[in-house]
PDB file of C-alpha atoms in Angstrom:
ATOM      1  CA  UNK E 932      -0.220   0.075   0.114  1.00  0.00           C
ATOM      2  CA  UNK E 933       1.298   3.700  -0.589  1.00  0.00           C
ATOM      3  CA  UNK E 934       0.907   6.430   1.675  1.00  0.00           C
ATOM      4  CA  UNK E 935      -1.914   8.921   1.293  1.00  0.00           C
ATOM      5  CA  UNK E 936       0.630  11.377   0.137  1.00  0.00           C
ATOM      6  CA  UNK E 937       0.859   8.926  -2.822  1.00  0.00           C
ATOM      7  CA  UNK E 938      -2.004   8.550  -3.810  1.00  0.00           C
ATOM      8  CA  UNK E 939      -2.660  12.265  -3.805  1.00  0.00           C
ATOM      9  CA  UNK E 940       0.301  12.503  -5.732  1.00  0.00           C
ATOM     10  CA  UNK E 941       0.072  10.042  -8.313  1.00  0.00           C
ATOM     11  CA  UNK E 942      -3.703   9.307  -8.498  1.00  0.00           C
ATOM     12  CA  UNK E 943      -3.155   5.648  -7.740  1.00  0.00           C
ATOM     13  CA  UNK E 944      -5.903   3.644  -6.262  1.00  0.00           C
ATOM     14  CA  UNK E 945      -4.363   2.081  -3.187  1.00  0.00           C
ATOM     15  CA  UNK E 946      -4.176   4.338  -0.145  1.00  0.00           C
ATOM     16  CA  UNK E 947      -6.050   2.500   3.378  1.00  0.00           C
ATOM     17  CA  UNK E 948      -6.727   5.344   5.945  1.00  0.00           C
ATOM     18  CA  UNK E 949      -6.992   4.075  10.315  1.00  0.00           C
ATOM     19  CA  UNK E 950      -8.087   6.576  12.131  1.00  0.00           C
ATOM     20  CA  UNK E 951      -7.441   5.931  16.283  1.00  0.00           C
ATOM     21  CA  UNK E 952      -6.594   7.432  19.467  1.00  0.00           C
ATOM     22  CA  UNK E 953      -3.117   7.307  21.581  1.00  0.00           C
ATOM     23  CA  UNK E 954      -1.906   8.914  24.883  1.00  0.00           C
ATOM     24  CA  UNK E 955       0.278  11.587  24.367  1.00  0.00           C
ATOM     25  CA  UNK E 956       3.686  12.457  26.297  1.00  0.00           C
ATOM     26  CA  UNK E 957       1.875  14.653  28.697  1.00  0.00           C
ATOM     27  CA  UNK E 958      -1.114  11.645  29.032  1.00  0.00           C
ATOM     28  CA  UNK E 959      -3.753  13.175  27.250  1.00  0.00           C
ATOM     29  CA  UNK E 960      -5.678  11.037  24.304  1.00  0.00           C
ATOM     30  CA  UNK E 961      -4.390  12.221  20.704  1.00  0.00           C
ATOM     31  CA  UNK E 962      -6.069  11.521  18.170  1.00  0.00           C
ATOM     32  CA  UNK E 963      -3.484   9.871  14.988  1.00  0.00           C
ATOM     33  CA  UNK E 964      -3.982   8.647  11.615  1.00  0.00           C
ATOM     34  CA  UNK E 965      -2.280   6.029  10.304  1.00  0.00           C
ATOM     35  CA  UNK E 966      -1.532   3.686   7.137  1.00  0.00           C
ATOM     36  CA  UNK E 967      -1.694   0.872   6.776  1.00  0.00           C
ATOM     37  CA  UNK E 968       1.575  -0.319   8.249  1.00  0.00           C
ATOM     38  CA  UNK E 969       0.439   1.666  11.279  1.00  0.00           C
ATOM     39  CA  UNK E 970       2.992   4.106   9.890  1.00  0.00           C
ATOM     40  CA  UNK E 971       1.730   7.982  11.025  1.00  0.00           C
ATOM     41  CA  UNK E 972       0.588  10.035   8.575  1.00  0.00           C
ATOM     42  CA  UNK E 973       0.164  13.926   8.872  1.00  0.00           C
ATOM     43  CA  UNK E 974      -3.306  15.899   7.841  1.00  0.00           C
ATOM     44  CA  UNK E 975      -2.412  17.358   4.491  1.00  0.00           C
ATOM     45  CA  UNK E 976      -3.890  20.639   3.846  1.00  0.00           C
ATOM     46  CA  UNK E 977      -2.836  20.615   0.023  1.00  0.00           C
ATOM     47  CA  UNK E 978      -6.113  20.823  -1.940  1.00  0.00           C
ATOM     48  CA  UNK E 979      -7.208  17.247  -3.278  1.00  0.00           C
ATOM     49  CA  UNK E 980      -5.736  16.543  -7.083  1.00  0.00           C
ATOM     50  CA  UNK E 981      -7.891  15.764 -10.272  1.00  0.00           C
ATOM     51  CA  UNK E 982      -5.783  12.523 -11.137  1.00  0.00           C
ATOM     52  CA  UNK E 983      -7.345  10.842  -7.450  1.00  0.00           C
ATOM     53  CA  UNK E 984      -9.558   8.040  -8.941  1.00  0.00           C
ATOM     54  CA  UNK E 985     -10.588   6.175  -5.425  1.00  0.00           C
ATOM     55  CA  UNK E 986      -9.230   4.795  -2.006  1.00  0.00           C
ATOM     56  CA  UNK E 987      -9.333   1.410  -0.663  1.00  0.00           C
ATOM     57  CA  UNK E 988     -10.536   2.098   2.920  1.00  0.00           C
ATOM     58  CA  UNK E 989     -10.803   4.779   5.856  1.00  0.00           C
ATOM     59  CA  UNK E 990     -11.453   3.132   9.156  1.00  0.00           C
ATOM     60  CA  UNK E 991     -12.315   5.302  12.190  1.00  0.00           C
ATOM     61  CA  UNK E 992     -12.190   4.863  15.601  1.00  0.00           C
ATOM     62  CA  UNK E 993     -12.158   7.757  17.241  1.00  0.00           C
ATOM     63  CA  UNK E 994     -13.149  11.699  16.823  1.00  0.00           C
ATOM     64  CA  UNK E 995     -11.940  14.718  17.510  1.00  0.00           C
ATOM     65  CA  UNK E 996     -12.203  18.275  16.131  1.00  0.00           C
ATOM     66  CA  UNK E 997      -9.114  17.275  13.916  1.00  0.00           C
ATOM     67  CA  UNK E 998     -11.185  14.065  12.822  1.00  0.00           C
ATOM     68  CA  UNK E 999     -13.130  16.455  11.909  1.00  0.00           C
ATOM     69  CA  UNK E1000     -11.449  18.598   9.537  1.00  0.00           C
ATOM     70  CA  UNK E1001      -9.813  15.940   8.201  1.00  0.00           C
ATOM     71  CA  UNK E1002     -13.281  14.372   7.205  1.00  0.00           C
ATOM     72  CA  UNK E1003     -14.131  17.872   5.940  1.00  0.00           C
ATOM     73  CA  UNK E1004     -10.880  17.931   3.857  1.00  0.00           C
ATOM     74  CA  UNK E1005     -11.817  14.833   1.674  1.00  0.00           C
ATOM     75  CA  UNK E1006     -15.949  15.460   1.580  1.00  0.00           C
ATOM     76  CA  UNK E1007     -14.449  16.516  -2.430  1.00  0.00           C
ATOM     77  CA  UNK E1008     -13.623  12.822  -2.615  1.00  0.00           C
ATOM     78  CA  UNK E1009     -16.846  10.945  -0.792  1.00  0.00           C
ATOM     79  CA  UNK E1010     -18.844  13.380  -3.360  1.00  0.00           C
ATOM     80  CA  UNK E1011     -17.029  11.564  -6.748  1.00  0.00           C
ATOM     81  CA  UNK E1012     -17.465   7.823  -5.826  1.00  0.00           C
ATOM     82  CA  UNK E1013     -20.126   5.786  -4.386  1.00  0.00           C
ATOM     83  CA  UNK E1014     -19.099   4.730  -0.562  1.00  0.00           C
ATOM     84  CA  UNK E1015     -19.521   1.871   1.175  1.00  0.00           C
ATOM     85  CA  UNK E1016     -20.428   2.650   4.508  1.00  0.00           C
ATOM     86  CA  UNK E1017     -20.168   0.339   7.749  1.00  0.00           C
ATOM     87  CA  UNK E1018     -21.435   1.190  11.280  1.00  0.00           C
ATOM     88  CA  UNK E1019     -20.837  -0.391  14.469  1.00  0.00           C
ATOM     89  CA  UNK E1020     -21.819   0.663  17.945  1.00  0.00           C
ATOM     90  CA  UNK E1021     -23.035   0.348  20.903  1.00  0.00           C
ATOM     91  CA  UNK E1022     -26.517   2.086  20.075  1.00  0.00           C
ATOM     92  CA  UNK E1023     -25.688   5.130  22.469  1.00  0.00           C
ATOM     93  CA  UNK E1024     -28.403   7.624  22.013  1.00  0.00           C
ATOM     94  CA  UNK E1025     -25.712  10.440  22.426  1.00  0.00           C
ATOM     95  CA  UNK E1026     -23.221   8.222  19.921  1.00  0.00           C
ATOM     96  CA  UNK E1027     -25.610   7.439  17.265  1.00  0.00           C
ATOM     97  CA  UNK E1028     -26.893  11.885  17.860  1.00  0.00           C
ATOM     98  CA  UNK E1029     -23.067  12.545  17.260  1.00  0.00           C
ATOM     99  CA  UNK E1030     -22.595  10.739  13.957  1.00  0.00           C
ATOM    100  CA  UNK E1031     -25.733  11.754  12.255  1.00  0.00           C
ATOM    101  CA  UNK E1032     -25.453  15.671  13.106  1.00  0.00           C
ATOM    102  CA  UNK E1033     -21.218  15.972  12.247  1.00  0.00           C
ATOM    103  CA  UNK E1034     -20.860  13.013  10.524  1.00  0.00           C
ATOM    104  CA  UNK E1035     -23.607  11.836   8.031  1.00  0.00           C
ATOM    105  CA  UNK E1036     -24.060  14.959   6.217  1.00  0.00           C
ATOM    106  CA  UNK E1037     -20.522  14.618   4.750  1.00  0.00           C
ATOM    107  CA  UNK E1038     -20.719  11.447   3.564  1.00  0.00           C
ATOM    108  CA  UNK E1039     -25.115  10.967   2.823  1.00  0.00           C
ATOM    109  CA  UNK E1040     -26.224  10.741  -0.582  1.00  0.00           C
ATOM    110  CA  UNK E1041     -23.827   9.644  -2.400  1.00  0.00           C
ATOM    111  CA  UNK E1042     -24.216   5.539  -0.791  1.00  0.00           C
ATOM    112  CA  UNK E1043     -23.733   2.559  -2.764  1.00  0.00           C
ATOM    113  CA  UNK E1044     -24.572  -0.345   0.114  1.00  0.00           C
ATOM    114  CA  UNK E1045     -24.869   0.107   3.850  1.00  0.00           C
ATOM    115  CA  UNK E1046     -24.082  -1.768   6.927  1.00  0.00           C
ATOM    116  CA  UNK E1047     -26.123   0.437  10.263  1.00  0.00           C
ATOM    117  CA  UNK E1048     -27.571  -0.552  13.100  1.00  0.00           C
ATOM    118  CA  UNK E1049     -31.244  -0.085  12.555  1.00  0.00           C
ATOM    119  CA  UNK E1050     -31.457   2.488  15.785  1.00  0.00           C
ATOM    120  CA  UNK E1051     -29.125   4.348  13.502  1.00  0.00           C
ATOM    121  CA  UNK E1052     -31.740   4.247  10.691  1.00  0.00           C
ATOM    122  CA  UNK E1053     -34.367   4.862  13.493  1.00  0.00           C
ATOM    123  CA  UNK E1054     -32.399   8.168  14.052  1.00  0.00           C
ATOM    124  CA  UNK E1055     -31.979   9.026  10.930  1.00  0.00           C
ATOM    125  CA  UNK E1056     -35.010   8.781   9.741  1.00  0.00           C
ATOM    126  CA  UNK E1057     -36.249  11.234  12.944  1.00  0.00           C
ATOM    127  CA  UNK E1058     -34.344  14.003  10.813  1.00  0.00           C
ATOM    128  CA  UNK E1059     -34.590  12.526   7.119  1.00  0.00           C
ATOM    129  CA  UNK E1060     -38.094  10.529   6.745  1.00  0.00           C
ATOM    130  CA  UNK E1061     -37.075   9.581   3.339  1.00  0.00           C
ATOM    131  CA  UNK E1062     -33.461   9.263   3.542  1.00  0.00           C
ATOM    132  CA  UNK E1063     -33.297   5.552   1.831  1.00  0.00           C
ATOM    133  CA  UNK E1064     -34.713   7.436  -1.088  1.00  0.00           C
ATOM    134  CA  UNK E1065     -32.648  10.509  -1.147  1.00  0.00           C
ATOM    135  CA  UNK E1066     -29.597   8.025  -1.746  1.00  0.00           C
ATOM    136  CA  UNK E1067     -30.217   7.657  -5.332  1.00  0.00           C
ATOM    137  CA  UNK E1068     -27.513   5.342  -5.969  1.00  0.00           C
ATOM    138  CA  UNK E1069     -28.099   2.616  -2.800  1.00  0.00           C
ATOM    139  CA  UNK E1070     -28.263  -0.753  -3.735  1.00  0.00           C
ATOM    140  CA  UNK E1071     -27.131  -2.980  -1.406  1.00  0.00           C
ATOM    141  CA  UNK E1072     -28.858  -2.682   2.114  1.00  0.00           C
ATOM    142  CA  UNK E1073     -27.763  -3.995   5.185  1.00  0.00           C
ATOM    143  CA  UNK E1074     -28.883  -4.065   9.117  1.00  0.00           C
ATOM    144  CA  UNK E1075     -26.515  -4.787  11.924  1.00  0.00           C
ATOM    145  CA  UNK E1076     -26.981  -5.471  15.757  1.00  0.00           C
ATOM    146  CA  UNK E1077     -30.687  -6.257  14.804  1.00  0.00           C
ATOM    147  CA  UNK E1078     -33.102  -8.352  16.371  1.00  0.00           C
ATOM    148  CA  UNK E1079     -36.267  -8.224  14.031  1.00  0.00           C
ATOM    149  CA  UNK E1080     -33.938  -7.867  10.821  1.00  0.00           C
ATOM    150  CA  UNK E1081     -36.371  -5.116  10.465  1.00  0.00           C
ATOM    151  CA  UNK E1082     -38.347  -6.366   7.666  1.00  0.00           C
ATOM    152  CA  UNK E1083     -40.914  -4.580   5.249  1.00  0.00           C
ATOM    153  CA  UNK E1084     -43.743  -3.689   6.418  1.00  0.00           C
ATOM    154  CA  UNK E1085     -46.663  -2.116   3.777  1.00  0.00           C
ATOM    155  CA  UNK E1086     -47.874   0.388   2.432  1.00  0.00           C
ATOM    156  CA  UNK E1087     -44.808   1.412   1.274  1.00  0.00           C
ATOM    157  CA  UNK E1088     -44.512   4.285   2.851  1.00  0.00           C
ATOM    158  CA  UNK E1089     -41.450   7.345   3.559  1.00  0.00           C
ATOM    159  CA  UNK E1090     -43.270  10.130   4.813  1.00  0.00           C
ATOM    160  CA  UNK E1091     -42.771  11.342   8.388  1.00  0.00           C
ATOM    161  CA  UNK E1092     -45.646   8.897   9.802  1.00  0.00           C
ATOM    162  CA  UNK E1093     -44.652   6.070   8.374  1.00  0.00           C
ATOM    163  CA  UNK E1094     -42.415   2.412  10.117  1.00  0.00           C
ATOM    164  CA  UNK E1095     -39.389   2.222   9.538  1.00  0.00           C
ATOM    165  CA  UNK E1096     -40.292  -1.178   7.866  1.00  0.00           C
ATOM    166  CA  UNK E1097     -42.495   1.208   5.076  1.00  0.00           C
ATOM    167  CA  UNK E1098     -39.325   3.358   4.882  1.00  0.00           C
ATOM    168  CA  UNK E1099     -37.260  -0.228   3.993  1.00  0.00           C
ATOM    169  CA  UNK E1100     -40.388  -1.200   1.522  1.00  0.00           C
ATOM    170  CA  UNK E1101     -40.452   1.666   0.338  1.00  0.00           C
ATOM    171  CA  UNK E1102     -36.748   1.663  -0.945  1.00  0.00           C
ATOM    172  CA  UNK E1103     -36.887  -1.809  -2.311  1.00  0.00           C
ATOM    173  CA  UNK E1104     -40.196  -1.103  -4.235  1.00  0.00           C
ATOM    174  CA  UNK E1105     -38.807   1.811  -5.938  1.00  0.00           C
ATOM    175  CA  UNK E1106     -36.351   0.453  -9.431  1.00  0.00           C
ATOM    176  CA  UNK E1107     -32.702   1.431  -9.027  1.00  0.00           C
ATOM    177  CA  UNK E1108     -32.369   4.203 -11.521  1.00  0.00           C
ATOM    178  CA  UNK E1109     -29.482   1.890 -13.133  1.00  0.00           C
ATOM    179  CA  UNK E1110     -32.710  -0.675 -13.758  1.00  0.00           C
ATOM    180  CA  UNK E1111     -30.520  -2.909 -11.953  1.00  0.00           C
ATOM    181  CA  UNK E1112     -32.184  -5.065  -8.669  1.00  0.00           C
ATOM    182  CA  UNK E1113     -31.860  -3.551  -5.300  1.00  0.00           C
ATOM    183  CA  UNK E1114     -30.536  -5.628  -2.908  1.00  0.00           C
ATOM    184  CA  UNK E1115     -31.581  -6.172   1.015  1.00  0.00           C
ATOM    185  CA  UNK E1116     -30.039  -8.721   3.748  1.00  0.00           C
ATOM    186  CA  UNK E1117     -31.539  -9.324   7.395  1.00  0.00           C
ATOM    187  CA  UNK E1118     -30.519 -11.786   9.839  1.00  0.00           C
ATOM    188  CA  UNK E1119     -34.494 -13.311  11.712  1.00  0.00           C
ATOM    189  CA  UNK E1120     -33.843 -14.142  15.155  1.00  0.00           C
ATOM    190  CA  UNK E1121     -37.730 -16.392  14.678  1.00  0.00           C
ATOM    191  CA  UNK E1122     -38.686 -20.170  13.866  1.00  0.00           C
ATOM    192  CA  UNK E1123     -38.624 -20.383  10.460  1.00  0.00           C
ATOM    193  CA  UNK E1124     -41.544 -22.810   9.927  1.00  0.00           C
ATOM    194  CA  UNK E1125     -44.022 -19.868   8.774  1.00  0.00           C
ATOM    195  CA  UNK E1126     -40.565 -19.433   6.269  1.00  0.00           C
ATOM    196  CA  UNK E1127     -43.515 -19.001   2.345  1.00  0.00           C
ATOM    197  CA  UNK E1128     -45.097 -16.746   4.713  1.00  0.00           C
ATOM    198  CA  UNK E1129     -42.355 -14.398   5.316  1.00  0.00           C
ATOM    199  CA  UNK E1130     -41.169 -14.146   2.159  1.00  0.00           C
ATOM    200  CA  UNK E1131     -44.320 -13.614   0.968  1.00  0.00           C
ATOM    201  CA  UNK E1132     -44.214 -10.229   2.863  1.00  0.00           C
ATOM    202  CA  UNK E1133     -42.507  -8.736   0.024  1.00  0.00           C
ATOM    203  CA  UNK E1134     -45.577  -9.215  -1.674  1.00  0.00           C
ATOM    204  CA  UNK E1135     -46.649  -5.259  -2.529  1.00  0.00           C
ATOM    205  CA  UNK E1136     -49.647  -5.400   0.090  1.00  0.00           C
ATOM    206  CA  UNK E1137     -50.593  -5.815   4.419  1.00  0.00           C
ATOM    207  CA  UNK E1138     -49.655  -8.418   5.535  1.00  0.00           C
ATOM    208  CA  UNK E1139     -52.714 -10.919   6.430  1.00  0.00           C
ATOM    209  CA  UNK E1140     -51.475 -14.386   5.702  1.00  0.00           C
ATOM    210  CA  UNK E1141     -50.390 -17.011   2.960  1.00  0.00           C
ATOM    211  CA  UNK E1142     -53.163 -17.081   0.883  1.00  0.00           C
ATOM    212  CA  UNK E1143     -54.212 -12.951   0.299  1.00  0.00           C
ATOM    213  CA  UNK E1144     -50.237 -12.758  -0.265  1.00  0.00           C
ATOM    214  CA  UNK E1145     -50.391 -14.943  -2.840  1.00  0.00           C
ATOM    215  CA  UNK E1146     -52.761 -13.020  -4.641  1.00  0.00           C
ATOM    216  CA  UNK E1147     -51.754  -9.884  -4.033  1.00  0.00           C
ATOM    217  CA  UNK E1148     -48.468 -10.555  -5.618  1.00  0.00           C
ATOM    218  CA  UNK E1149     -50.882 -12.132  -8.379  1.00  0.00           C
ATOM    219  CA  UNK E1150     -52.469  -8.876  -8.945  1.00  0.00           C
ATOM    220  CA  UNK E1151     -49.642  -6.551  -8.489  1.00  0.00           C
ATOM    221  CA  UNK E1152     -49.057  -3.731 -11.608  1.00  0.00           C
ATOM    222  CA  UNK E1153     -45.950  -2.321 -11.204  1.00  0.00           C
ATOM    223  CA  UNK E1154     -42.760  -3.856 -12.003  1.00  0.00           C
ATOM    224  CA  UNK E1155     -39.798  -4.028  -9.595  1.00  0.00           C
ATOM    225  CA  UNK E1156     -36.322  -6.188  -9.541  1.00  0.00           C
ATOM    226  CA  UNK E1157     -35.013  -6.950  -5.919  1.00  0.00           C
ATOM    227  CA  UNK E1158     -33.263  -9.916  -4.341  1.00  0.00           C
ATOM    228  CA  UNK E1159     -33.624 -10.515  -0.239  1.00  0.00           C
ATOM    229  CA  UNK E1160     -31.202 -12.431   0.984  1.00  0.00           C
ATOM    230  CA  UNK E1161     -33.028 -14.293   4.558  1.00  0.00           C
ATOM    231  CA  UNK E1162     -30.829 -15.143   7.034  1.00  0.00           C
ATOM    232  CA  UNK E1163     -31.876 -17.405   9.528  1.00  0.00           C
ATOM    233  CA  UNK E1164     -29.757 -17.908  13.181  1.00  0.00           C
ATOM    234  CA  UNK E1165     -32.426 -19.960  14.827  1.00  0.00           C
ATOM    235  CA  UNK E1166     -34.527 -22.979  13.519  1.00  0.00           C
ATOM    236  CA  UNK E1167     -36.199 -23.197  10.120  1.00  0.00           C
ATOM    237  CA  UNK E1168     -38.832 -25.598   8.050  1.00  0.00           C
ATOM    238  CA  UNK E1169     -37.649 -25.593   4.000  1.00  0.00           C
ATOM    239  CA  UNK E1170     -39.760 -27.936   3.603  1.00  0.00           C
ATOM    240  CA  UNK E1171     -41.969 -25.819   1.237  1.00  0.00           C
ATOM    241  CA  UNK E1172     -38.944 -24.415  -0.829  1.00  0.00           C
ATOM    242  CA  UNK E1173     -37.799 -23.891  -3.564  1.00  0.00           C
ATOM    243  CA  UNK E1174     -41.607 -22.168  -4.466  1.00  0.00           C
ATOM    244  CA  UNK E1175     -42.020 -19.611  -7.008  1.00  0.00           C
ATOM    245  CA  UNK E1176     -45.209 -17.836  -8.349  1.00  0.00           C
ATOM    246  CA  UNK E1177     -46.095 -15.780 -11.422  1.00  0.00           C
ATOM    247  CA  UNK E1178     -47.753 -12.354 -12.473  1.00  0.00           C
ATOM    248  CA  UNK E1179     -48.448 -12.227 -16.060  1.00  0.00           C
ATOM    249  CA  UNK E1180     -49.649  -9.204 -16.568  1.00  0.00           C
ATOM    250  CA  UNK E1181     -46.126  -7.687 -15.724  1.00  0.00           C
ATOM    251  CA  UNK E1182     -44.778 -10.726 -16.565  1.00  0.00           C
ATOM    252  CA  UNK E1183     -42.409 -11.139 -13.118  1.00  0.00           C
ATOM    253  CA  UNK E1184     -41.979 -13.525 -10.990  1.00  0.00           C
ATOM    254  CA  UNK E1185     -41.587 -14.529  -7.338  1.00  0.00           C
ATOM    255  CA  UNK E1186     -38.967 -16.672  -5.928  1.00  0.00           C
ATOM    256  CA  UNK E1187     -37.679 -18.202  -3.137  1.00  0.00           C
ATOM    257  CA  UNK E1188     -35.099 -20.520  -3.257  1.00  0.00           C
ATOM    258  CA  UNK E1189     -32.346 -22.191   0.034  1.00  0.00           C
ATOM    259  CA  UNK E1190     -28.355 -21.505  -0.556  1.00  0.00           C
ATOM    260  CA  UNK E1191     -27.139 -24.845  -0.594  1.00  0.00           C
ATOM    261  CA  UNK E1192     -26.024 -26.001   2.659  1.00  0.00           C
ATOM    262  CA  UNK E1193     -26.814 -22.490   4.261  1.00  0.00           C
ATOM    263  CA  UNK E1194     -29.227 -21.311   6.553  1.00  0.00           C
ATOM    264  CA  UNK E1195     -29.646 -18.127   3.841  1.00  0.00           C
ATOM    265  CA  UNK E1196     -32.221 -18.153   1.615  1.00  0.00           C
ATOM    266  CA  UNK E1197     -32.884 -15.947  -1.689  1.00  0.00           C
ATOM    267  CA  UNK E1198     -35.946 -14.073  -2.362  1.00  0.00           C
ATOM    268  CA  UNK E1199     -36.219 -13.218  -5.832  1.00  0.00           C
ATOM    269  CA  UNK E1200     -38.069 -11.375  -7.730  1.00  0.00           C
ATOM    270  CA  UNK E1201     -37.116 -10.567 -11.556  1.00  0.00           C
ATOM    271  CA  UNK E1202     -38.627 -11.440 -15.096  1.00  0.00           C
ATOM    272  CA  UNK E1203     -40.026 -14.310 -16.185  1.00  0.00           C
ATOM    273  CA  UNK E1204     -38.123 -14.183 -19.081  1.00  0.00           C
ATOM    274  CA  UNK E1205     -34.676 -12.821 -17.734  1.00  0.00           C
ATOM    275  CA  UNK E1206     -31.366 -12.769 -18.914  1.00  0.00           C
ATOM    276  CA  UNK E1207     -30.090 -15.696 -17.249  1.00  0.00           C
ATOM    277  CA  UNK E1208     -26.101 -15.027 -17.222  1.00  0.00           C
ATOM    278  CA  UNK E1209     -27.078 -11.542 -15.575  1.00  0.00           C
ATOM    279  CA  UNK E1210     -28.840 -12.716 -13.149  1.00  0.00           C
ATOM    280  CA  UNK E1211     -27.211 -15.384 -12.039  1.00  0.00           C
ATOM    281  CA  UNK E1212     -23.907 -12.450 -11.780  1.00  0.00           C
ATOM    282  CA  UNK E1213     -26.461 -11.131  -9.287  1.00  0.00           C
ATOM    283  CA  UNK E1214     -27.506 -13.585  -7.388  1.00  0.00           C
ATOM    284  CA  UNK E1215     -23.792 -14.530  -6.855  1.00  0.00           C
ATOM    285  CA  UNK E1216     -22.512 -10.559  -5.706  1.00  0.00           C
ATOM    286  CA  UNK E1217     -26.396 -10.846  -3.573  1.00  0.00           C
ATOM    287  CA  UNK E1218     -24.903 -14.174  -1.484  1.00  0.00           C
ATOM    288  CA  UNK E1219     -21.011 -13.352  -1.623  1.00  0.00           C
ATOM    289  CA  UNK E1220     -21.127  -9.052  -1.005  1.00  0.00           C
ATOM    290  CA  UNK E1221     -19.453  -8.491   1.964  1.00  0.00           C
ATOM    291  CA  UNK E1222     -19.062  -4.304   1.990  1.00  0.00           C
ATOM    292  CA  UNK E1223     -15.645  -4.982   4.103  1.00  0.00           C
ATOM    293  CA  UNK E1224     -14.236  -5.808   0.839  1.00  0.00           C
ATOM    294  CA  UNK E1225     -15.540  -3.095  -1.597  1.00  0.00           C
ATOM    295  CA  UNK E1226     -13.257   0.125  -2.077  1.00  0.00           C
ATOM    296  CA  UNK E1227     -14.538   3.171  -1.509  1.00  0.00           C
ATOM    297  CA  UNK E1228     -14.836   2.090   2.107  1.00  0.00           C
ATOM    298  CA  UNK E1229     -16.033   4.178   4.407  1.00  0.00           C
ATOM    299  CA  UNK E1230     -16.099   2.015   8.734  1.00  0.00           C
ATOM    300  CA  UNK E1231     -16.733   4.220  11.443  1.00  0.00           C
ATOM    301  CA  UNK E1232     -16.438   2.130  15.170  1.00  0.00           C
ATOM    302  CA  UNK E1233     -17.369   3.390  17.717  1.00  0.00           C
ATOM    303  CA  UNK E1234     -18.516   1.639  20.867  1.00  0.00           C
ATOM    304  CA  UNK E1235     -17.713   3.828  23.396  1.00  0.00           C
ATOM    305  CA  UNK E1236     -18.568   7.752  24.468  1.00  0.00           C
ATOM    306  CA  UNK E1237     -15.004   7.847  25.422  1.00  0.00           C
ATOM    307  CA  UNK E1238     -13.966   7.424  21.811  1.00  0.00           C
ATOM    308  CA  UNK E1239     -14.723  10.870  20.831  1.00  0.00           C
ATOM    309  CA  UNK E1240     -13.262  13.712  22.083  1.00  0.00           C
ATOM    310  CA  UNK E1241     -12.810  17.350  22.664  1.00  0.00           C
ATOM    311  CA  UNK E1242     -16.029  17.702  24.382  1.00  0.00           C
ATOM    312  CA  UNK E1243     -17.846  17.459  21.158  1.00  0.00           C
ATOM    313  CA  UNK E1244     -20.515  15.016  22.431  1.00  0.00           C
ATOM    314  CA  UNK E1245     -21.215  17.795  24.722  1.00  0.00           C
ATOM    315  CA  UNK E1246     -22.473  20.063  22.148  1.00  0.00           C
ATOM    316  CA  UNK E1247     -23.923  17.732  20.333  1.00  0.00           C
ATOM    317  CA  UNK E1248     -28.043  17.838  19.902  1.00  0.00           C
ATOM    318  CA  UNK E1249     -30.111  14.500  20.277  1.00  0.00           C
ATOM    319  CA  UNK E1250     -32.458  13.264  17.095  1.00  0.00           C
ATOM    320  CA  UNK E1251     -35.437  14.654  18.879  1.00  0.00           C
ATOM    321  CA  UNK E1252     -33.528  18.475  19.128  1.00  0.00           C
ATOM    322  CA  UNK E1253     -32.526  17.848  15.474  1.00  0.00           C
ATOM    323  CA  UNK E1254     -35.839  16.614  14.487  1.00  0.00           C
ATOM    324  CA  UNK E1255     -37.181  20.046  16.288  1.00  0.00           C
ATOM    325  CA  UNK E1256     -35.542  21.757  13.912  1.00  0.00           C
TER     326      UNK E1256
END
């Protein structure tokens, strides 16, 4: 890997940055930026050259005024490339509010994939209810640290009065501008004996039992493409799988199948006459997608309020306060 300075000087695409804290000579906590070899790097003040074509990753384990300044300096970079965001925390409301107020505005609308705590998504929607559809490039969505998997709920709606699950459904059922299938991954800690019933929640109407949702998909009038990966972390019954249903009006099919030798299932909504080579590739992408392996990756790993320095937490409004503004 090259230093960030070389990334800026030569336009190469191989720079990795880690931001963490260290104890200084006087015993105080300080921010340090290092490259992938853990060698300290200064914060450059030079303007970003036009030769930059991307970056590998920026991982943030500590935040103070210098980190905020660093991110502001590279904000044009975040606006130029599709961002893959990982955010992990202990769900402390002060930390969530801080990230929402100070970091999210620098990253927001150019997301390609996101792995978030559902608690942070809840905070986001308190401020911007339509936050998912405000990221037009967003194609892959995964909620971590979730006990419910944040399954979808209908009617699809991302207004302020709608639930978070309705907002996910609104995003999933809004076609991607590049006409590729959106991908959603959820973990379910539930008995999978009613797997078909669970899958049919993606049919497009209020969930009220298997038979009504069979007809809901059969009567759907708007085409949409998506691949949902359903992962069970408890027992399940796949005796009804695979299954598929077709809608002749819009020439689409809803297919549920198990990924071989795993506790994961794919729910696919696609054209009946589909391009098999493309869809096979997309299904493999959905199964194997790992944000941590992607370029242009930003990882925020803040599990402790002590990892936010300079008294920044004290000056941060809560998500509810930001909503009132």
